[in-house]
């Protein structure tokens, strides 16, 4: 969906979810930003309550990560996940499954796992979310390279401006494996989610596309988690954690999404 560079979209940030290695919640992320602390014995990967135990064992890390941050944002906002339209954005999707499928197709195509093939599609996390949450609202899955989070945010804000009362946005990426790691760099697990609302409490976010280059930021979260493909979202989360008022996100070649945050 296009957006005029001079036009601004806005929303209230009603809820926030976050997960990274050593920082398994938004509270943990804020504590790290303000005090440099990490969670002792933090889990190696998320375990979203939305999935039954046997489903959690079978689900890929992309799904676990996306569902964990999405539900955390809904709970933080006090919103029923069954009612929220959603936008799920990932730079690469599930690189581990992509690597597995490429290797299997090259060596023994008949051995390809139907379950892994099912989980390879880019909207797998969105599908698990709508089924697990019992959500009948629209779900969108997008990818835009390093601009994936910014473009997901534009999509969510546009839906909010057009018709919706609130929209869930979830961004996530996992580590690159196999030969893909040589051409597609991504380390660890990183996910972030926002519930954006037309009105209510929460900081006011205004966003506009501008002609500018944007880096991955130099805040505490950007420095710790900067090796992950979803790192371009971190300038926003660093700003939210510190109570700052502005951030610039990569939105495409020579394009940035300028964000302004206010408390009223």
PDB file of N, CA and C in Angstrom, residues 157-252:
ATOM      1  N   UNK A 157      -0.703   0.953  10.041  1.00  0.00           N
ATOM      2  CA  UNK A 157      -1.227   2.303  10.221  1.00  0.00           C
ATOM      3  C   UNK A 157      -2.235   2.662   9.136  1.00  0.00           C
ATOM      4  N   UNK A 158      -1.995   2.188   7.915  1.00  0.00           N
ATOM      5  CA  UNK A 158      -2.935   2.457   6.829  1.00  0.00           C
ATOM      6  C   UNK A 158      -4.265   1.749   7.076  1.00  0.00           C
ATOM      7  N   UNK A 159      -4.213   0.501   7.549  1.00  0.00           N
ATOM      8  CA  UNK A 159      -5.448  -0.206   7.884  1.00  0.00           C
ATOM      9  C   UNK A 159      -6.198   0.522   8.991  1.00  0.00           C
ATOM     10  N   UNK A 160      -5.452   1.032   9.961  1.00  0.00           N
ATOM     11  CA  UNK A 160      -6.060   1.759  11.068  1.00  0.00           C
ATOM     12  C   UNK A 160      -6.728   3.034  10.572  1.00  0.00           C
ATOM     13  N   UNK A 161      -6.057   3.735   9.673  1.00  0.00           N
ATOM     14  CA  UNK A 161      -6.612   4.984   9.146  1.00  0.00           C
ATOM     15  C   UNK A 161      -7.826   4.732   8.270  1.00  0.00           C
ATOM     16  N   UNK A 162      -7.850   3.580   7.598  1.00  0.00           N
ATOM     17  CA  UNK A 162      -8.927   3.317   6.645  1.00  0.00           C
ATOM     18  C   UNK A 162     -10.199   2.817   7.305  1.00  0.00           C
ATOM     19  N   UNK A 163     -10.049   1.858   8.230  1.00  0.00           N
ATOM     20  CA  UNK A 163     -11.286   1.246   8.716  1.00  0.00           C
ATOM     21  C   UNK A 163     -11.188   0.662  10.123  1.00  0.00           C
ATOM     22  N   UNK A 164     -10.031   0.217  10.547  1.00  0.00           N
ATOM     23  CA  UNK A 164      -9.942  -0.560  11.773  1.00  0.00           C
ATOM     24  C   UNK A 164      -9.854   0.320  13.018  1.00  0.00           C
ATOM     25  N   UNK A 165     -10.325  -0.251  14.147  1.00  0.00           N
ATOM     26  CA  UNK A 165     -10.216   0.417  15.445  1.00  0.00           C
ATOM     27  C   UNK A 165      -8.870   0.136  16.097  1.00  0.00           C
ATOM     28  N   UNK A 166      -8.314  -1.051  15.839  1.00  0.00           N
ATOM     29  CA  UNK A 166      -7.017  -1.432  16.380  1.00  0.00           C
ATOM     30  C   UNK A 166      -6.427  -2.508  15.481  1.00  0.00           C
ATOM     31  N   UNK A 167      -5.102  -2.535  15.396  1.00  0.00           N
ATOM     32  CA  UNK A 167      -4.391  -3.490  14.547  1.00  0.00           C
ATOM     33  C   UNK A 167      -3.174  -4.010  15.299  1.00  0.00           C
ATOM     34  N   UNK A 168      -2.924  -5.303  15.173  1.00  0.00           N
ATOM     35  CA  UNK A 168      -1.741  -5.930  15.747  1.00  0.00           C
ATOM     36  C   UNK A 168      -0.642  -6.010  14.693  1.00  0.00           C
ATOM     37  N   UNK A 169       0.560  -5.589  15.044  1.00  0.00           N
ATOM     38  CA  UNK A 169       1.740  -5.706  14.179  1.00  0.00           C
ATOM     39  C   UNK A 169       2.777  -6.551  14.881  1.00  0.00           C
ATOM     40  N   UNK A 170       3.298  -7.574  14.194  1.00  0.00           N
ATOM     41  CA  UNK A 170       4.348  -8.421  14.765  1.00  0.00           C
ATOM     42  C   UNK A 170       5.467  -8.598  13.757  1.00  0.00           C
ATOM     43  N   UNK A 171       6.694  -8.298  14.175  1.00  0.00           N
ATOM     44  CA  UNK A 171       7.875  -8.488  13.331  1.00  0.00           C
ATOM     45  C   UNK A 171       8.798  -9.506  13.972  1.00  0.00           C
ATOM     46  N   UNK A 172       9.411 -10.367  13.170  1.00  0.00           N
ATOM     47  CA  UNK A 172      10.226 -11.446  13.744  1.00  0.00           C
ATOM     48  C   UNK A 172      11.201 -11.985  12.701  1.00  0.00           C
ATOM     49  N   UNK A 173      12.372 -12.414  13.164  1.00  0.00           N
ATOM     50  CA  UNK A 173      13.336 -13.129  12.328  1.00  0.00           C
ATOM     51  C   UNK A 173      14.193 -14.014  13.205  1.00  0.00           C
ATOM     52  N   UNK A 174      14.732 -15.077  12.589  1.00  0.00           N
ATOM     53  CA  UNK A 174      15.547 -16.043  13.306  1.00  0.00           C
ATOM     54  C   UNK A 174      16.930 -16.115  12.654  1.00  0.00           C
ATOM     55  N   UNK A 175      17.759 -17.002  13.170  1.00  0.00           N
ATOM     56  CA  UNK A 175      19.130 -17.109  12.680  1.00  0.00           C
ATOM     57  C   UNK A 175      19.191 -17.771  11.310  1.00  0.00           C
ATOM     58  N   UNK A 176      20.147 -17.346  10.508  1.00  0.00           N
ATOM     59  CA  UNK A 176      20.425 -17.988   9.226  1.00  0.00           C
ATOM     60  C   UNK A 176      21.240 -19.255   9.478  1.00  0.00           C
ATOM     61  N   UNK A 177      20.997 -20.289   8.669  1.00  0.00           N
ATOM     62  CA  UNK A 177      21.723 -21.545   8.824  1.00  0.00           C
ATOM     63  C   UNK A 177      22.185 -22.044   7.460  1.00  0.00           C
ATOM     64  N   UNK A 178      23.182 -22.926   7.486  1.00  0.00           N
ATOM     65  CA  UNK A 178      23.654 -23.537   6.256  1.00  0.00           C
ATOM     66  C   UNK A 178      24.252 -22.532   5.296  1.00  0.00           C
ATOM     67  N   UNK A 179      24.281 -22.873   4.002  1.00  0.00           N
ATOM     68  CA  UNK A 179      24.848 -21.973   2.992  1.00  0.00           C
ATOM     69  C   UNK A 179      24.165 -20.609   2.949  1.00  0.00           C
ATOM     70  N   UNK A 180      22.877 -20.548   3.358  1.00  0.00           N
ATOM     71  CA  UNK A 180      22.172 -19.265   3.366  1.00  0.00           C
ATOM     72  C   UNK A 180      22.865 -18.251   4.276  1.00  0.00           C
ATOM     73  N   UNK A 181      23.525 -18.753   5.314  1.00  0.00           N
ATOM     74  CA  UNK A 181      24.187 -17.850   6.237  1.00  0.00           C
ATOM     75  C   UNK A 181      25.308 -17.055   5.606  1.00  0.00           C
ATOM     76  N   UNK A 182      25.833 -17.547   4.474  1.00  0.00           N
ATOM     77  CA  UNK A 182      26.924 -16.839   3.803  1.00  0.00           C
ATOM     78  C   UNK A 182      26.428 -15.654   2.990  1.00  0.00           C
ATOM     79  N   UNK A 183      25.136 -15.663   2.638  1.00  0.00           N
ATOM     80  CA  UNK A 183      24.586 -14.591   1.803  1.00  0.00           C
ATOM     81  C   UNK A 183      23.488 -13.806   2.508  1.00  0.00           C
ATOM     82  N   UNK A 184      22.945 -14.362   3.583  1.00  0.00           N
ATOM     83  CA  UNK A 184      21.858 -13.724   4.319  1.00  0.00           C
ATOM     84  C   UNK A 184      22.207 -13.743   5.797  1.00  0.00           C
ATOM     85  N   UNK A 185      22.671 -12.637   6.305  1.00  0.00           N
ATOM     86  CA  UNK A 185      23.135 -12.593   7.687  1.00  0.00           C
ATOM     87  C   UNK A 185      21.975 -12.383   8.652  1.00  0.00           C
ATOM     88  N   UNK A 186      21.885 -13.258   9.635  1.00  0.00           N
ATOM     89  CA  UNK A 186      20.922 -13.084  10.720  1.00  0.00           C
ATOM     90  C   UNK A 186      21.347 -13.967  11.880  1.00  0.00           C
ATOM     91  N   UNK A 187      21.370 -13.390  13.071  1.00  0.00           N
ATOM     92  CA  UNK A 187      21.830 -14.102  14.259  1.00  0.00           C
ATOM     93  C   UNK A 187      20.751 -14.098  15.331  1.00  0.00           C
ATOM     94  N   UNK A 188      20.608 -15.213  16.014  1.00  0.00           N
ATOM     95  CA  UNK A 188      19.717 -15.290  17.162  1.00  0.00           C
ATOM     96  C   UNK A 188      18.250 -15.130  16.811  1.00  0.00           C
ATOM     97  N   UNK A 189      17.449 -14.878  17.837  1.00  0.00           N
ATOM     98  CA  UNK A 189      16.008 -14.675  17.687  1.00  0.00           C
ATOM     99  C   UNK A 189      15.663 -13.249  18.103  1.00  0.00           C
ATOM    100  N   UNK A 190      14.792 -12.618  17.341  1.00  0.00           N
ATOM    101  CA  UNK A 190      14.366 -11.255  17.664  1.00  0.00           C
ATOM    102  C   UNK A 190      12.951 -11.035  17.163  1.00  0.00           C
ATOM    103  N   UNK A 191      12.089 -10.595  18.065  1.00  0.00           N
ATOM    104  CA  UNK A 191      10.717 -10.289  17.687  1.00  0.00           C
ATOM    105  C   UNK A 191      10.182  -9.101  18.465  1.00  0.00           C
ATOM    106  N   UNK A 192       9.326  -8.341  17.830  1.00  0.00           N
ATOM    107  CA  UNK A 192       8.683  -7.212  18.489  1.00  0.00           C
ATOM    108  C   UNK A 192       7.274  -7.047  17.964  1.00  0.00           C
ATOM    109  N   UNK A 193       6.367  -6.643  18.820  1.00  0.00           N
ATOM    110  CA  UNK A 193       4.971  -6.483  18.409  1.00  0.00           C
ATOM    111  C   UNK A 193       4.367  -5.243  19.042  1.00  0.00           C
ATOM    112  N   UNK A 194       3.428  -4.654  18.326  1.00  0.00           N
ATOM    113  CA  UNK A 194       2.694  -3.486  18.804  1.00  0.00           C
ATOM    114  C   UNK A 194       1.216  -3.696  18.555  1.00  0.00           C
ATOM    115  N   UNK A 195       0.393  -3.300  19.503  1.00  0.00           N
ATOM    116  CA  UNK A 195      -1.033  -3.118  19.250  1.00  0.00           C
ATOM    117  C   UNK A 195      -1.246  -1.626  19.059  1.00  0.00           C
ATOM    118  N   UNK A 196      -1.696  -1.258  17.875  1.00  0.00           N
ATOM    119  CA  UNK A 196      -1.916   0.139  17.513  1.00  0.00           C
ATOM    120  C   UNK A 196      -3.409   0.414  17.510  1.00  0.00           C
ATOM    121  N   UNK A 197      -3.811   1.509  18.127  1.00  0.00           N
ATOM    122  CA  UNK A 197      -5.232   1.820  18.262  1.00  0.00           C
ATOM    123  C   UNK A 197      -5.520   3.254  17.831  1.00  0.00           C
ATOM    124  N   UNK A 198      -6.744   3.493  17.380  1.00  0.00           N
ATOM    125  CA  UNK A 198      -7.157   4.843  16.985  1.00  0.00           C
ATOM    126  C   UNK A 198      -7.179   5.802  18.164  1.00  0.00           C
ATOM    127  N   UNK A 199      -7.585   5.282  19.330  1.00  0.00           N
ATOM    128  CA  UNK A 199      -7.754   6.152  20.493  1.00  0.00           C
ATOM    129  C   UNK A 199      -7.428   5.375  21.754  1.00  0.00           C
ATOM    130  N   UNK A 200      -7.518   6.051  22.890  1.00  0.00           N
ATOM    131  CA  UNK A 200      -7.247   5.413  24.159  1.00  0.00           C
ATOM    132  C   UNK A 200      -5.919   5.853  24.738  1.00  0.00           C
ATOM    133  N   UNK A 201      -5.418   5.073  25.691  1.00  0.00           N
ATOM    134  CA  UNK A 201      -4.160   5.412  26.350  1.00  0.00           C
ATOM    135  C   UNK A 201      -2.981   4.900  25.527  1.00  0.00           C
ATOM    136  N   UNK A 202      -1.795   5.275  25.939  1.00  0.00           N
ATOM    137  CA  UNK A 202      -0.593   4.881  25.221  1.00  0.00           C
ATOM    138  C   UNK A 202       0.007   6.061  24.471  1.00  0.00           C
ATOM    139  N   UNK A 203       1.265   5.968  24.168  1.00  0.00           N
ATOM    140  CA  UNK A 203       1.957   7.066  23.494  1.00  0.00           C
ATOM    141  C   UNK A 203       1.421   7.233  22.080  1.00  0.00           C
ATOM    142  N   UNK A 204       1.357   8.480  21.658  1.00  0.00           N
ATOM    143  CA  UNK A 204       0.888   8.804  20.316  1.00  0.00           C
ATOM    144  C   UNK A 204       2.051   8.686  19.344  1.00  0.00           C
ATOM    145  N   UNK A 205       1.867   7.883  18.318  1.00  0.00           N
ATOM    146  CA  UNK A 205       2.881   7.665  17.296  1.00  0.00           C
ATOM    147  C   UNK A 205       2.443   8.318  16.000  1.00  0.00           C
ATOM    148  N   UNK A 206       3.302   9.162  15.433  1.00  0.00           N
ATOM    149  CA  UNK A 206       3.060   9.742  14.112  1.00  0.00           C
ATOM    150  C   UNK A 206       4.167   9.266  13.182  1.00  0.00           C
ATOM    151  N   UNK A 207       3.786   8.854  11.979  1.00  0.00           N
ATOM    152  CA  UNK A 207       4.757   8.289  11.043  1.00  0.00           C
ATOM    153  C   UNK A 207       4.599   8.912   9.674  1.00  0.00           C
ATOM    154  N   UNK A 208       5.728   9.187   9.028  1.00  0.00           N
ATOM    155  CA  UNK A 208       5.721   9.725   7.672  1.00  0.00           C
ATOM    156  C   UNK A 208       6.947   9.215   6.928  1.00  0.00           C
ATOM    157  N   UNK A 209       6.783   8.886   5.673  1.00  0.00           N
ATOM    158  CA  UNK A 209       7.902   8.482   4.836  1.00  0.00           C
ATOM    159  C   UNK A 209       8.670   9.712   4.376  1.00  0.00           C
ATOM    160  N   UNK A 210       9.989   9.633   4.437  1.00  0.00           N
ATOM    161  CA  UNK A 210      10.844  10.750   4.037  1.00  0.00           C
ATOM    162  C   UNK A 210      12.003  10.220   3.195  1.00  0.00           C
ATOM    163  N   UNK A 211      12.571  11.097   2.401  1.00  0.00           N
ATOM    164  CA  UNK A 211      13.754  10.727   1.635  1.00  0.00           C
ATOM    165  C   UNK A 211      14.975  10.860   2.538  1.00  0.00           C
ATOM    166  N   UNK A 212      15.473   9.743   2.976  1.00  0.00           N
ATOM    167  CA  UNK A 212      16.596   9.741   3.908  1.00  0.00           C
ATOM    168  C   UNK A 212      17.102   8.313   4.041  1.00  0.00           C
ATOM    169  N   UNK A 213      18.337   8.166   4.469  1.00  0.00           N
ATOM    170  CA  UNK A 213      18.882   6.856   4.801  1.00  0.00           C
ATOM    171  C   UNK A 213      18.798   6.671   6.309  1.00  0.00           C
ATOM    172  N   UNK A 214      18.492   5.452   6.717  1.00  0.00           N
ATOM    173  CA  UNK A 214      18.392   5.161   8.147  1.00  0.00           C
ATOM    174  C   UNK A 214      19.238   3.939   8.466  1.00  0.00           C
ATOM    175  N   UNK A 215      19.982   3.999   9.553  1.00  0.00           N
ATOM    176  CA  UNK A 215      20.774   2.857   9.991  1.00  0.00           C
ATOM    177  C   UNK A 215      19.978   1.998  10.952  1.00  0.00           C
ATOM    178  N   UNK A 216      20.674   1.099  11.625  1.00  0.00           N
ATOM    179  CA  UNK A 216      20.011   0.204  12.575  1.00  0.00           C
ATOM    180  C   UNK A 216      20.035   0.753  13.988  1.00  0.00           C
ATOM    181  N   UNK A 217      20.528   1.989  14.161  1.00  0.00           N
ATOM    182  CA  UNK A 217      20.499   2.621  15.462  1.00  0.00           C
ATOM    183  C   UNK A 217      21.722   2.294  16.303  1.00  0.00           C
ATOM    184  N   UNK A 218      21.906   3.055  17.371  1.00  0.00           N
ATOM    185  CA  UNK A 218      23.035   2.850  18.263  1.00  0.00           C
ATOM    186  C   UNK A 218      22.601   2.726  19.716  1.00  0.00           C
ATOM    187  N   UNK A 219      21.316   2.481  19.951  1.00  0.00           N
ATOM    188  CA  UNK A 219      20.820   2.289  21.305  1.00  0.00           C
ATOM    189  C   UNK A 219      21.237   0.944  21.873  1.00  0.00           C
ATOM    190  N   UNK A 220      20.880   0.705  23.129  1.00  0.00           N
ATOM    191  CA  UNK A 220      21.304  -0.515  23.815  1.00  0.00           C
ATOM    192  C   UNK A 220      20.766  -1.769  23.142  1.00  0.00           C
ATOM    193  N   UNK A 221      19.501  -1.762  22.739  1.00  0.00           N
ATOM    194  CA  UNK A 221      18.928  -2.935  22.084  1.00  0.00           C
ATOM    195  C   UNK A 221      19.538  -3.133  20.703  1.00  0.00           C
ATOM    196  N   UNK A 222      19.754  -2.038  19.981  1.00  0.00           N
ATOM    197  CA  UNK A 222      20.352  -2.131  18.651  1.00  0.00           C
ATOM    198  C   UNK A 222      21.763  -2.695  18.734  1.00  0.00           C
ATOM    199  N   UNK A 223      22.504  -2.327  19.766  1.00  0.00           N
ATOM    200  CA  UNK A 223      23.864  -2.846  19.912  1.00  0.00           C
ATOM    201  C   UNK A 223      23.865  -4.316  20.297  1.00  0.00           C
ATOM    202  N   UNK A 224      22.928  -4.722  21.141  1.00  0.00           N
ATOM    203  CA  UNK A 224      22.904  -6.122  21.578  1.00  0.00           C
ATOM    204  C   UNK A 224      22.337  -7.054  20.512  1.00  0.00           C
ATOM    205  N   UNK A 225      21.298  -6.628  19.816  1.00  0.00           N
ATOM    206  CA  UNK A 225      20.558  -7.512  18.908  1.00  0.00           C
ATOM    207  C   UNK A 225      20.752  -7.143  17.445  1.00  0.00           C
ATOM    208  N   UNK A 226      21.748  -6.326  17.143  1.00  0.00           N
ATOM    209  CA  UNK A 226      21.917  -5.786  15.804  1.00  0.00           C
ATOM    210  C   UNK A 226      22.262  -6.802  14.739  1.00  0.00           C
ATOM    211  N   UNK A 227      22.637  -8.028  15.124  1.00  0.00           N
ATOM    212  CA  UNK A 227      22.982  -9.032  14.137  1.00  0.00           C
ATOM    213  C   UNK A 227      21.795  -9.750  13.542  1.00  0.00           C
ATOM    214  N   UNK A 228      20.614  -9.528  14.085  1.00  0.00           N
ATOM    215  CA  UNK A 228      19.411 -10.193  13.573  1.00  0.00           C
ATOM    216  C   UNK A 228      18.803  -9.404  12.425  1.00  0.00           C
ATOM    217  N   UNK A 229      18.169 -10.092  11.490  1.00  0.00           N
ATOM    218  CA  UNK A 229      17.609  -9.432  10.308  1.00  0.00           C
ATOM    219  C   UNK A 229      16.477  -8.465  10.646  1.00  0.00           C
ATOM    220  N   UNK A 230      15.830  -8.625  11.807  1.00  0.00           N
ATOM    221  CA  UNK A 230      14.764  -7.711  12.204  1.00  0.00           C
ATOM    222  C   UNK A 230      15.306  -6.519  12.987  1.00  0.00           C
ATOM    223  N   UNK A 231      16.616  -6.385  13.068  1.00  0.00           N
ATOM    224  CA  UNK A 231      17.237  -5.276  13.811  1.00  0.00           C
ATOM    225  C   UNK A 231      16.796  -3.898  13.348  1.00  0.00           C
ATOM    226  N   UNK A 232      16.398  -3.676  12.078  1.00  0.00           N
ATOM    227  CA  UNK A 232      15.949  -2.333  11.705  1.00  0.00           C
ATOM    228  C   UNK A 232      14.761  -1.811  12.502  1.00  0.00           C
ATOM    229  N   UNK A 233      14.065  -2.675  13.247  1.00  0.00           N
ATOM    230  CA  UNK A 233      12.955  -2.199  14.084  1.00  0.00           C
ATOM    231  C   UNK A 233      13.460  -1.598  15.393  1.00  0.00           C
ATOM    232  N   UNK A 234      14.719  -1.877  15.770  1.00  0.00           N
ATOM    233  CA  UNK A 234      15.190  -1.572  17.120  1.00  0.00           C
ATOM    234  C   UNK A 234      15.295  -0.091  17.462  1.00  0.00           C
ATOM    235  N   UNK A 235      15.556   0.817  16.501  1.00  0.00           N
ATOM    236  CA  UNK A 235      15.521   2.230  16.888  1.00  0.00           C
ATOM    237  C   UNK A 235      14.195   2.645  17.527  1.00  0.00           C
ATOM    238  N   UNK A 236      13.087   2.061  17.077  1.00  0.00           N
ATOM    239  CA  UNK A 236      11.794   2.377  17.681  1.00  0.00           C
ATOM    240  C   UNK A 236      11.711   1.820  19.100  1.00  0.00           C
ATOM    241  N   UNK A 237      12.124   0.574  19.296  1.00  0.00           N
ATOM    242  CA  UNK A 237      12.008  -0.036  20.620  1.00  0.00           C
ATOM    243  C   UNK A 237      12.993   0.588  21.615  1.00  0.00           C
ATOM    244  N   UNK A 238      14.174   0.978  21.138  1.00  0.00           N
ATOM    245  CA  UNK A 238      15.085   1.726  22.007  1.00  0.00           C
ATOM    246  C   UNK A 238      14.458   3.060  22.424  1.00  0.00           C
ATOM    247  N   UNK A 239      13.805   3.728  21.485  1.00  0.00           N
ATOM    248  CA  UNK A 239      13.165   5.004  21.789  1.00  0.00           C
ATOM    249  C   UNK A 239      12.020   4.825  22.782  1.00  0.00           C
ATOM    250  N   UNK A 240      11.228   3.775  22.597  1.00  0.00           N
ATOM    251  CA  UNK A 240      10.134   3.510  23.532  1.00  0.00           C
ATOM    252  C   UNK A 240      10.672   3.188  24.926  1.00  0.00           C
ATOM    253  N   UNK A 241      11.771   2.445  24.993  1.00  0.00           N
ATOM    254  CA  UNK A 241      12.331   2.053  26.285  1.00  0.00           C
ATOM    255  C   UNK A 241      12.907   3.233  27.047  1.00  0.00           C
ATOM    256  N   UNK A 242      13.445   4.216  26.331  1.00  0.00           N
ATOM    257  CA  UNK A 242      14.065   5.369  26.993  1.00  0.00           C
ATOM    258  C   UNK A 242      13.110   6.545  27.158  1.00  0.00           C
ATOM    259  N   UNK A 243      11.906   6.448  26.572  1.00  0.00           N
ATOM    260  CA  UNK A 243      10.979   7.570  26.628  1.00  0.00           C
ATOM    261  C   UNK A 243      11.325   8.668  25.652  1.00  0.00           C
ATOM    262  N   UNK A 244      12.103   8.323  24.616  1.00  0.00           N
ATOM    263  CA  UNK A 244      12.489   9.307  23.612  1.00  0.00           C
ATOM    264  C   UNK A 244      11.319   9.743  22.745  1.00  0.00           C
ATOM    265  N   UNK A 245      11.586  10.682  21.861  1.00  0.00           N
ATOM    266  CA  UNK A 245      10.497  11.287  21.093  1.00  0.00           C
ATOM    267  C   UNK A 245      10.593  11.078  19.589  1.00  0.00           C
ATOM    268  N   UNK A 246      11.654  10.422  19.095  1.00  0.00           N
ATOM    269  CA  UNK A 246      11.751  10.256  17.646  1.00  0.00           C
ATOM    270  C   UNK A 246      12.621   9.057  17.301  1.00  0.00           C
ATOM    271  N   UNK A 247      12.375   8.506  16.112  1.00  0.00           N
ATOM    272  CA  UNK A 247      13.161   7.388  15.595  1.00  0.00           C
ATOM    273  C   UNK A 247      13.055   7.391  14.084  1.00  0.00           C
ATOM    274  N   UNK A 248      14.044   6.791  13.436  1.00  0.00           N
ATOM    275  CA  UNK A 248      14.085   6.709  11.986  1.00  0.00           C
ATOM    276  C   UNK A 248      14.305   5.243  11.616  1.00  0.00           C
ATOM    277  N   UNK A 249      13.400   4.683  10.814  1.00  0.00           N
ATOM    278  CA  UNK A 249      13.481   3.278  10.438  1.00  0.00           C
ATOM    279  C   UNK A 249      13.740   3.132   8.944  1.00  0.00           C
ATOM    280  N   UNK A 250      14.540   2.135   8.566  1.00  0.00           N
ATOM    281  CA  UNK A 250      14.750   1.830   7.162  1.00  0.00           C
ATOM    282  C   UNK A 250      13.424   1.456   6.520  1.00  0.00           C
ATOM    283  N   UNK A 251      13.104   2.115   5.398  1.00  0.00           N
ATOM    284  CA  UNK A 251      11.832   1.867   4.733  1.00  0.00           C
ATOM    285  C   UNK A 251      12.004   1.554   3.254  1.00  0.00           C
ATOM    286  N   UNK A 252      13.241   1.451   2.786  1.00  0.00           N
ATOM    287  CA  UNK A 252      13.501   1.183   1.382  1.00  0.00           C
ATOM    288  C   UNK A 252      14.726   1.955   0.933  1.00  0.00           C
TER     289      UNK A 252
END
